[in-house]
Coordinates of C-alpha atoms and ligand atoms in Angstrom, one line a residue:
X89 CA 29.5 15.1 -8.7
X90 CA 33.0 15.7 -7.0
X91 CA 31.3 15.8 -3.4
X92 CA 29.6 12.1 -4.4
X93 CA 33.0 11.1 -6.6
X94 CA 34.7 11.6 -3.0
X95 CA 32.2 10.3 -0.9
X96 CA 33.0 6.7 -3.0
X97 CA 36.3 6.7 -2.4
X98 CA 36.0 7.5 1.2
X99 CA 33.4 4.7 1.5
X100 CA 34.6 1.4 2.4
X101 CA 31.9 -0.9 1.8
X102 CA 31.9 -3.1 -1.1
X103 CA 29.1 -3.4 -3.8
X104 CA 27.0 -5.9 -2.2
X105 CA 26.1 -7.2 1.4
X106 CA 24.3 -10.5 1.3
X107 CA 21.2 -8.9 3.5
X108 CA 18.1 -9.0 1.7
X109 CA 14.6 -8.1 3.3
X110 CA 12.6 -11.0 5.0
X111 CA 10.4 -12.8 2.5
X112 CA 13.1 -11.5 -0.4
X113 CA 14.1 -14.7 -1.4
X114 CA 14.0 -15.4 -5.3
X115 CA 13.6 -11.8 -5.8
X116 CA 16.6 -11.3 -8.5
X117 CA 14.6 -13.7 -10.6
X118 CA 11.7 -11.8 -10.4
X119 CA 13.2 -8.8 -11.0
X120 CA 15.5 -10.4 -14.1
X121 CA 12.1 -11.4 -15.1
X122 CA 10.9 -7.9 -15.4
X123 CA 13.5 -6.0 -16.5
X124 CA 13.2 -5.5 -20.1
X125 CA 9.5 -4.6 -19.7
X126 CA 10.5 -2.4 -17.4
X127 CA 13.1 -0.4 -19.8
X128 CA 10.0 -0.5 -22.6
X129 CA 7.6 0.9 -20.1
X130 CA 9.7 3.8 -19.9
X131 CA 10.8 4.0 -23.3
X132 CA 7.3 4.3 -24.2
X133 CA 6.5 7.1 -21.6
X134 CA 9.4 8.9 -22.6
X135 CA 7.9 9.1 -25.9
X136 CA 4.7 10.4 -24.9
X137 CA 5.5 12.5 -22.0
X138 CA 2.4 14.6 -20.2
X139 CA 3.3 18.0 -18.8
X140 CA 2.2 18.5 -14.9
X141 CA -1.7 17.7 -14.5
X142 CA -1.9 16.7 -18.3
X143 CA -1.0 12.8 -17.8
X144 CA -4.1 10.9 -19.0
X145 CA -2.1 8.6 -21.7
X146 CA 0.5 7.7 -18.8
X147 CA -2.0 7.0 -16.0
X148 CA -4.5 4.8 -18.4
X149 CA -1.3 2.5 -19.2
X150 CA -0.3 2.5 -15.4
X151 CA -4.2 1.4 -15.0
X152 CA -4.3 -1.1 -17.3
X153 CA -1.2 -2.7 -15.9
X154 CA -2.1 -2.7 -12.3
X155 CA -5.4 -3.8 -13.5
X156 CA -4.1 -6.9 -14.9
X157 CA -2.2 -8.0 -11.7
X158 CA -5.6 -8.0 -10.0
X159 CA -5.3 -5.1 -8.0
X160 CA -8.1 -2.9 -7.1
X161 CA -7.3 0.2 -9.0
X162 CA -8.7 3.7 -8.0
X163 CA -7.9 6.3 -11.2
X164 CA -8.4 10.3 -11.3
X165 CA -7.0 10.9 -7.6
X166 CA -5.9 14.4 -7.2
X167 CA -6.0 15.0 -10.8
X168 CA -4.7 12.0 -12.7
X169 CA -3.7 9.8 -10.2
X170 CA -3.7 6.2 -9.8
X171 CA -3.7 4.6 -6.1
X172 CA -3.7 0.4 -6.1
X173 CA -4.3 -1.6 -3.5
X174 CA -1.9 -5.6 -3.2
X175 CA -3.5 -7.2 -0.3
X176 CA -0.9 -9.3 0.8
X177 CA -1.4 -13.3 2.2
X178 CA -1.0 -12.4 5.3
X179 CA -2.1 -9.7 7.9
X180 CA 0.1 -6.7 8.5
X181 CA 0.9 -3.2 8.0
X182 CA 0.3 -0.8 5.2
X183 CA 2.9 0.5 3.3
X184 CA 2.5 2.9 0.3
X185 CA 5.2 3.0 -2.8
X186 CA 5.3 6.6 -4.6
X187 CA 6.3 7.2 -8.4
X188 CA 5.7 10.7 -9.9
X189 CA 4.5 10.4 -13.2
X190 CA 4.8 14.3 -15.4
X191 CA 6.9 15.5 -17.5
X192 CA 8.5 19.4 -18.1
X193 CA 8.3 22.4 -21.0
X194 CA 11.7 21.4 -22.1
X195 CA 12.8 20.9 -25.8
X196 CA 14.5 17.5 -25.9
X197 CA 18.2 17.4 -27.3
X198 CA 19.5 13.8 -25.8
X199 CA 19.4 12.4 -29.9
X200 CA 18.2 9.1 -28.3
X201 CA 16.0 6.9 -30.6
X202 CA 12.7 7.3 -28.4
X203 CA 13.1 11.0 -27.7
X204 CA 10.2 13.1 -27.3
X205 CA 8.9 15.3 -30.2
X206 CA 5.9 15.9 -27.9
X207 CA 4.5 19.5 -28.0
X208 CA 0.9 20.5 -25.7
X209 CA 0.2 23.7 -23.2
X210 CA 1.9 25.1 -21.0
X211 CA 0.6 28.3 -19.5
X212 CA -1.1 28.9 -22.9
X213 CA 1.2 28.2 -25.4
X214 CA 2.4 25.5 -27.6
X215 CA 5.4 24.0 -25.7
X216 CA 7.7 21.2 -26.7
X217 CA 7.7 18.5 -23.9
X218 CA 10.4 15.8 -22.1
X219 CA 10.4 13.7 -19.2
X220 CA 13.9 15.7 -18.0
X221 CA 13.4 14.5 -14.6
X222 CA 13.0 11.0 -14.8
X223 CA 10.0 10.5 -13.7
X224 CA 9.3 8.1 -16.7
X225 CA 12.2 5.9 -14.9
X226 CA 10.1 6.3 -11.8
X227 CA 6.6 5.2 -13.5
X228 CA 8.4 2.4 -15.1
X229 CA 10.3 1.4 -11.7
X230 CA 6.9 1.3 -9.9
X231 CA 5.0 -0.7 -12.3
X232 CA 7.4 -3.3 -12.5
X233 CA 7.6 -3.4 -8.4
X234 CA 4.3 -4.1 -8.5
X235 CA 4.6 -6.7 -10.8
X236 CA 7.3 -8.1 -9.2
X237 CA 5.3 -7.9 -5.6
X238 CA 1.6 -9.3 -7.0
X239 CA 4.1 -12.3 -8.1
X240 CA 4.7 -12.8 -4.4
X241 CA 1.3 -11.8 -3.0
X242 CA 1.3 -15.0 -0.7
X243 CA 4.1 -14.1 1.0
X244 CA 3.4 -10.2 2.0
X245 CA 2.7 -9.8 5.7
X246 CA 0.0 -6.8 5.1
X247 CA -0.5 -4.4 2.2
X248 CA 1.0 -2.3 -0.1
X249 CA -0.3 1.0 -1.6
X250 CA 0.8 2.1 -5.3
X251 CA 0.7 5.8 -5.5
X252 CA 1.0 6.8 -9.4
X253 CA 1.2 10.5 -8.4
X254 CA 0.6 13.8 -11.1
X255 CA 2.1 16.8 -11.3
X256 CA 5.1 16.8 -9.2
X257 CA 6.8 19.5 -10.9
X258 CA 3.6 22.1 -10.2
X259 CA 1.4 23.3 -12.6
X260 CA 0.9 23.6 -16.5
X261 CA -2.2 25.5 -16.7
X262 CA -2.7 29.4 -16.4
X263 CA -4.8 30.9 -14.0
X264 CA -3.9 29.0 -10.5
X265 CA -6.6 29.7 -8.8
X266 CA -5.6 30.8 -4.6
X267 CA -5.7 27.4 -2.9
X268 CA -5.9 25.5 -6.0
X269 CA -3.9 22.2 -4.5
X270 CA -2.0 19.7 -7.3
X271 CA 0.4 16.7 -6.6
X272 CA 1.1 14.9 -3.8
X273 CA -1.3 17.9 -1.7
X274 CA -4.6 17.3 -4.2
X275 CA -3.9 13.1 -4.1
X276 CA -4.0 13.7 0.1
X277 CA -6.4 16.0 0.5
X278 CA -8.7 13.1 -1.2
X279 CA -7.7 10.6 1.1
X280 CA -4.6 8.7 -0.4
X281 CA -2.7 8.4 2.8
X282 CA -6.5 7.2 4.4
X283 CA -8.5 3.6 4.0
X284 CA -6.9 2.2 4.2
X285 CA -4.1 4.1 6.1
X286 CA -0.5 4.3 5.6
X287 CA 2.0 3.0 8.0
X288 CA 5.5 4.0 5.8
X289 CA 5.8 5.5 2.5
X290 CA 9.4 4.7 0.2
X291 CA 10.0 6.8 -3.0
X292 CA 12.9 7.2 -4.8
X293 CA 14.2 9.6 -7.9
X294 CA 16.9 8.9 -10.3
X295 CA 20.1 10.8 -10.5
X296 CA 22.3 11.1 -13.5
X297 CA 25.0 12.5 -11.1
X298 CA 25.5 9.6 -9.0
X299 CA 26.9 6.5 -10.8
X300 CA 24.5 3.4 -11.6
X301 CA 25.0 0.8 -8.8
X302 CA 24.9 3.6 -5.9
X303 CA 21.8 4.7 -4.0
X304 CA 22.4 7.8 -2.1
X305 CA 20.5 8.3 1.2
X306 CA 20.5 10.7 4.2
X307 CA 18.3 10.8 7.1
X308 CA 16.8 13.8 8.6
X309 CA 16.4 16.8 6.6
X310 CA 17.3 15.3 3.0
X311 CA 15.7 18.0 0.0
X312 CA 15.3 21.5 0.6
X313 CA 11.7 23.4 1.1
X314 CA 11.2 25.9 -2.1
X315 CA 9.0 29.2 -1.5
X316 CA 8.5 31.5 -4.7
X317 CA 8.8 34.8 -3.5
X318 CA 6.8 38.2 -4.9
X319 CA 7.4 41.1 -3.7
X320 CA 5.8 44.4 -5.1
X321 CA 6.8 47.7 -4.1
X322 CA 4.0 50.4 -4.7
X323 CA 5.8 54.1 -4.9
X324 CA 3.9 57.1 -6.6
X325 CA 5.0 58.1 -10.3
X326 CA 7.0 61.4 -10.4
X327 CA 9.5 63.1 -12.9
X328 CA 13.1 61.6 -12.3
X329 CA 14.2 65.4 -11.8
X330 CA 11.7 66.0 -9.3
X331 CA 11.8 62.8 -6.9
X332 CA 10.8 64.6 -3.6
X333 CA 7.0 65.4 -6.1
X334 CA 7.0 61.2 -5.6
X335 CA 7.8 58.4 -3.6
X336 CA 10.6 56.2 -5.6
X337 CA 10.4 52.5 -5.4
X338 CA 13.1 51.7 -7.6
X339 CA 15.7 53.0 -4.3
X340 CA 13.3 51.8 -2.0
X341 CA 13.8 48.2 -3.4
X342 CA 17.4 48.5 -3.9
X343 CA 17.7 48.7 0.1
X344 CA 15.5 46.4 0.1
X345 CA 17.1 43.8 -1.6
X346 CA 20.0 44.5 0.7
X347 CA 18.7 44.1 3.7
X348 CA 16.7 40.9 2.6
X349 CA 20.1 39.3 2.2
X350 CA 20.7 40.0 6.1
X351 CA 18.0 37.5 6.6
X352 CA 20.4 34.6 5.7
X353 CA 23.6 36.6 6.9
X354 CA 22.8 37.7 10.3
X355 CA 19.4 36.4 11.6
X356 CA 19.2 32.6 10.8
X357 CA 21.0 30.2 12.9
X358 CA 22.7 28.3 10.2
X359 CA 24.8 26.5 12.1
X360 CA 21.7 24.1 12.4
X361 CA 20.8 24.1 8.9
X362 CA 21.8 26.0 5.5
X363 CA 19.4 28.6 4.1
X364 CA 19.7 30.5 0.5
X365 CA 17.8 33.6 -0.4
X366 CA 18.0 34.8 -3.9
X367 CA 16.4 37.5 -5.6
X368 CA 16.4 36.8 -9.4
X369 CA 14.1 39.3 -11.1
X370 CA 13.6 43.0 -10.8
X371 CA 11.1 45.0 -13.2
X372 CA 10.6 47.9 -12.8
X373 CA 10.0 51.9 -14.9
X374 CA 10.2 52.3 -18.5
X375 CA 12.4 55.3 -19.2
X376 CA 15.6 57.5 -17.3
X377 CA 13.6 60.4 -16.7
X378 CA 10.3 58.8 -15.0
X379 CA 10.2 57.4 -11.7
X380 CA 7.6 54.7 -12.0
X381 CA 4.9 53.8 -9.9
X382 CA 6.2 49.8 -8.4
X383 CA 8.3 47.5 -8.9
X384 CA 8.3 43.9 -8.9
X385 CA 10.4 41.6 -7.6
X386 CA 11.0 37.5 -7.7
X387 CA 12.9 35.2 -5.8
X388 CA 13.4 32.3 -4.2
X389 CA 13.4 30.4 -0.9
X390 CA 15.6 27.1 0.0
X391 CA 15.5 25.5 3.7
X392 CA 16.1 22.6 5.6
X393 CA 13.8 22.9 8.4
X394 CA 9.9 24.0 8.6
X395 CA 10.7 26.0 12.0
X396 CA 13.2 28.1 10.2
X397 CA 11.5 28.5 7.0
X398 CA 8.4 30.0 8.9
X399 CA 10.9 31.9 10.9
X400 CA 12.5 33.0 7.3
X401 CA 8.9 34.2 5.8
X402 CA 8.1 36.0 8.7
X403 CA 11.6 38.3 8.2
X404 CA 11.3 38.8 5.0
X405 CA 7.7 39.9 5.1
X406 CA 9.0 42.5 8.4
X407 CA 12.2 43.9 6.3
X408 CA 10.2 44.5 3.0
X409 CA 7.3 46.5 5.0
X410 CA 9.8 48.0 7.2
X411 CA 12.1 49.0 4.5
X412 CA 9.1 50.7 2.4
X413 CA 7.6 52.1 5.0
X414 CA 11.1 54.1 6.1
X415 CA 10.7 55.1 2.7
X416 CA 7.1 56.1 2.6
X417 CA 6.4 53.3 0.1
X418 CA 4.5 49.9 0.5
X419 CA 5.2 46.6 0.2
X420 CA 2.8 43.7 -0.6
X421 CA 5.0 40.1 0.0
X422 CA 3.3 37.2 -1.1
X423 CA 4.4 33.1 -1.5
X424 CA 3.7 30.5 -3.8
X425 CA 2.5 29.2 -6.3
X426 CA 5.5 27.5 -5.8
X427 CA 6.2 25.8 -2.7
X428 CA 7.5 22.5 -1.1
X429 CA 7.8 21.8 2.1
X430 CA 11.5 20.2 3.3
X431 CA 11.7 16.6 2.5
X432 CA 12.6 14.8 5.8
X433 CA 13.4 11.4 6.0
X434 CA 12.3 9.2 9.1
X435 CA 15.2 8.7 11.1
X436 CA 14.1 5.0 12.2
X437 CA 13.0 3.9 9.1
X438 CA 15.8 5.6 7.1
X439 CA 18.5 3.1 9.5
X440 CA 16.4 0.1 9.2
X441 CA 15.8 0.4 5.4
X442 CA 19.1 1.4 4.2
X443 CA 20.8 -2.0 5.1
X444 CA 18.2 -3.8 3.2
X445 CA 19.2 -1.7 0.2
X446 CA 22.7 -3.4 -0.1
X447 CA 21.9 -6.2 -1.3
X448 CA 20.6 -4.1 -4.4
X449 CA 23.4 -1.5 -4.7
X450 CA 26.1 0.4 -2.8
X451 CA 24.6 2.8 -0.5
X452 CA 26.4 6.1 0.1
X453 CA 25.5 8.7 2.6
X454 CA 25.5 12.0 0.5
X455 CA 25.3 15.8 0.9
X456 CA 21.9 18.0 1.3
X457 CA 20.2 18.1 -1.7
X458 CA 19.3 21.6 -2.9
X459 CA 16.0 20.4 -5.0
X460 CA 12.7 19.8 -3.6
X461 CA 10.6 17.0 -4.1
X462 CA 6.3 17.1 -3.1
X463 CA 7.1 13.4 -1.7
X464 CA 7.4 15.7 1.7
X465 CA 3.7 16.3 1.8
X466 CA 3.1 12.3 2.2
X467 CA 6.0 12.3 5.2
X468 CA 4.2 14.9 6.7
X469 CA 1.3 12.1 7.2
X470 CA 3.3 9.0 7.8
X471 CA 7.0 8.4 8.6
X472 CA 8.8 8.2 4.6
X473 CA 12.0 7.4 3.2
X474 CA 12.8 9.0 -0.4
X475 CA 16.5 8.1 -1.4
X476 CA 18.3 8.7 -5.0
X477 CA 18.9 6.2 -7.4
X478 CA 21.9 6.5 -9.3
X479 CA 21.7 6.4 -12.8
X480 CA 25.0 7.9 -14.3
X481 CA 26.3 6.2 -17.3
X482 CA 29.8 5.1 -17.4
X483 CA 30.5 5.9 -21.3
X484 CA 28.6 9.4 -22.2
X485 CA 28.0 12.4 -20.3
X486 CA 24.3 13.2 -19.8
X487 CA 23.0 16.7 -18.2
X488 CA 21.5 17.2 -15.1
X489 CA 17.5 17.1 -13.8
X490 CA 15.7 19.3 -15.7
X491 CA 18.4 19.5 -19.1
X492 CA 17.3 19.3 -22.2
X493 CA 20.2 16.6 -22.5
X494 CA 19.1 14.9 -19.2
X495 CA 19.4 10.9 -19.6
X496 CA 20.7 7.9 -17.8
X497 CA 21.8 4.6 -17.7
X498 CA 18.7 2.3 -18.1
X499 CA 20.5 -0.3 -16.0
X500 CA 19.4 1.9 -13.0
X501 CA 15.8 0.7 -13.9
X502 CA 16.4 -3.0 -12.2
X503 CA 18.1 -1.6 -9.8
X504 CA 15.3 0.6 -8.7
X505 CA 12.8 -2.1 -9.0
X506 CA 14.7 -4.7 -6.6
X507 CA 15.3 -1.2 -4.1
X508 CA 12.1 -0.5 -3.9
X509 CA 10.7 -4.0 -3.4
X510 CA 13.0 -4.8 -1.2
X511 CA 12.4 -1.6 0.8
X512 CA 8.8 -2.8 1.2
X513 CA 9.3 -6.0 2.4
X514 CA 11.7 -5.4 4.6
X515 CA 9.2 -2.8 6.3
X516 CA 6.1 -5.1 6.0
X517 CA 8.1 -8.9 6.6
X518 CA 10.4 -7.5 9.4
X519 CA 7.8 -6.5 11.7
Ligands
ZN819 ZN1 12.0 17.8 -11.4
ZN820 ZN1 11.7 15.0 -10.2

């Protein structure tokens, strides 16, 4: 919050620019229009939040609305996704509008009037539920754009693609199967970004760190890329008197762990870009006399760039080998379930689109982000711009993503709605 708290003083623009997106005009009537529907649409999905690859109830309601625009509606896309087509009145380009639509394990303590007391399964067990990442906001954002757009159907110069996306945040369901795909991944791999196919994609995701009335934006390299990281080290069992009888792994991954921290230290170039490896469970042996058989270790993974992250695997795959081996133990590295690739905004698209934003909030360039968002598989298919609303209110403190007392300030839902609109206008109008 400092870093973006310094960033506004710094900045010198004021609130609004008059520059709004070709074909824009009448837009803050539309969007006025919409609002309050807008704050009940997520109201009620923040009532009835659906964990990761559970969002039936959420994706019917998203159906039913973009049905009664007129839209063609495709439902159960990757899982529970919903793709709509708006053919706008006149020929043009295609550009595609994301809005992630689950929810998280996470026991709500915000006190607000419509919070969740929402409980379903999560890796087998009974789990209280919350939307702590906003992704009812984004839902709700995305259904009133698309109200707000089929209102101005005629004067669209090509088409726009609603993505309703599951299961952002992962998974929710115990076993993953290897290869198993979910998200943004399962919704491409059955042809979301195809027929027809995108030319741009825009997404955004509120923040309650950055004050309503600011969007924050970078180009380039924007979210980091996430690998979970397992790494078992397989000894032989002896008696902790006699440790030359065995082969210990419980000092074999203690150099281990080391040396893995030389991968960030000494081997990346991160003068280019930042990289964090972290090492945040270790289990391993039972009692002080028994030097056990392996031990397991988690961790995690955060890049900015896809040449360094393979670079990154790659080193700590050779160090954990070459580490057991040196101690005649082995090492089996593995990646996933979790991963997300770096989020990477279009560099041309990112300067053309930002401008346009002005005219619905201040824009502020801000630091890297260190979460990761699956919005990066669809940039990896067409150039994509994914910028943060800000949604901090001015009176109470709210947590962060992924509290239990995570909130904002619902006046950051018209704000999205005119962003966003204007975002794909401006793309498909200022050809
Ligand atoms: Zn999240
Ligand atoms: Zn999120």
């Amino acid at each position: 919050m400092t870093i973006i708290a310094a960033l506004l003083a710094a900045s010198s623009s004021a609130l609004a620019v008059a520059e709004g997106a070709p074909g824009a005009s009448g837009l803050d009537g539309r969007v006025a229009a919409v609002k309050q529907r807008v704050v009940d649409w997520r109201r009620d999905i923040h009532q009835h939040p659906e964990l990761s690859g559970q969002e039936a109830r959420t994706a019917a309601m998203v159906a039913a609305h973009l049905k009664s625009l007129g839209m063609e509606v495709t439902t159960g896309v990757g899982g529970h996704g919903v793709v709509a087509l708006l053919k706008g009145g006149q020929p043009g380009k295609v550009v595609a509008l994301r809005a992630d639509m689950d929810a998280l394990p996470i026991a709500e303590a915000t006190g607000l009037p419509f919070a969740s007391r929402a409980v379903a399964r999560h890796m087998g067990k009974d789990t209280p539920v919350m939307h702590g990442c906003g992704h009812d906001a984004h839902t709700a954002i995305l259904m009133g754009v698309a109200e707000v757009l089929a209102g101005m159907k005629d004067q669209i110069q090509g088409t726009v693609k609603f993505i309703f996306q599951p299961a952002e945040e992962g998974f929710s369901e115990a076993p993953v199967k290897p290869g198993q795909l979910w998200g943004a991944r399962a919704m491409i791999a059955e042809g979301v970004m195809d027929k027809p196919k995108v030319d741009a994609i825009f997404g955004l995701h509120i923040s309650s760190m950055i004050p309503t009335g600011v969007i924050g934006w970078r180009s380039g390299p924007t979210m980091a890329g996430s690998d979970s990281l397992r790494i078992q080290v397989n000894g032989r069992q002896t008696h902790g008197a006699m440790p030359w009888a065995g082969v210990d792994p419980i000092v074999t991954s203690a150099q281990m762990i080391t040396a893995l921290q030389t991968v960030v230290s000494r081997q990346l170039n991160i003068s280019t870009q930042p990289a964090v490896l972290s090492i945040g469970a270790i289990n391993g042996g039972n009692r002080e006399n028994i030097v056990p058989e392996s031990v397991e270790m988690l961790g995690t993974l955060r890049t900015y760039d896809e040449t360094m992250r393979a670079d990154a695997k790659k080193r700590i795959q050779l160090i954990a080998q070459s580490t057991a081996a040196a101690n005649g133990a082995k090492a089996e590295v593995s990646f996933g379930p979790s991963e997300y690739s770096v989020t990477v905004n279009d560099a041309k698209l990112t300067a053309r689109t930002v401008p346009l934003l002005r005219s619905a909030a201040q824009t502020v360039e801000i630091p890297l982000v260190t979460g990761s968002e699956d919005f990066s598989e669809f940039q990896k298919i067409a150039p994509g711009f994914f910028f943060m609303l800000g949604g901090k209110p001015k009176d109470r403190e709210v947590g962060p993503n992924h509290s239990p007392r995570f909130d904002f300030d619902e006046a950051a839902l018209g704000i999205g709605v005119k962003s966003l609109t204007l975002a794909a206008l401006g793309y498909l109008n200022g050809q």
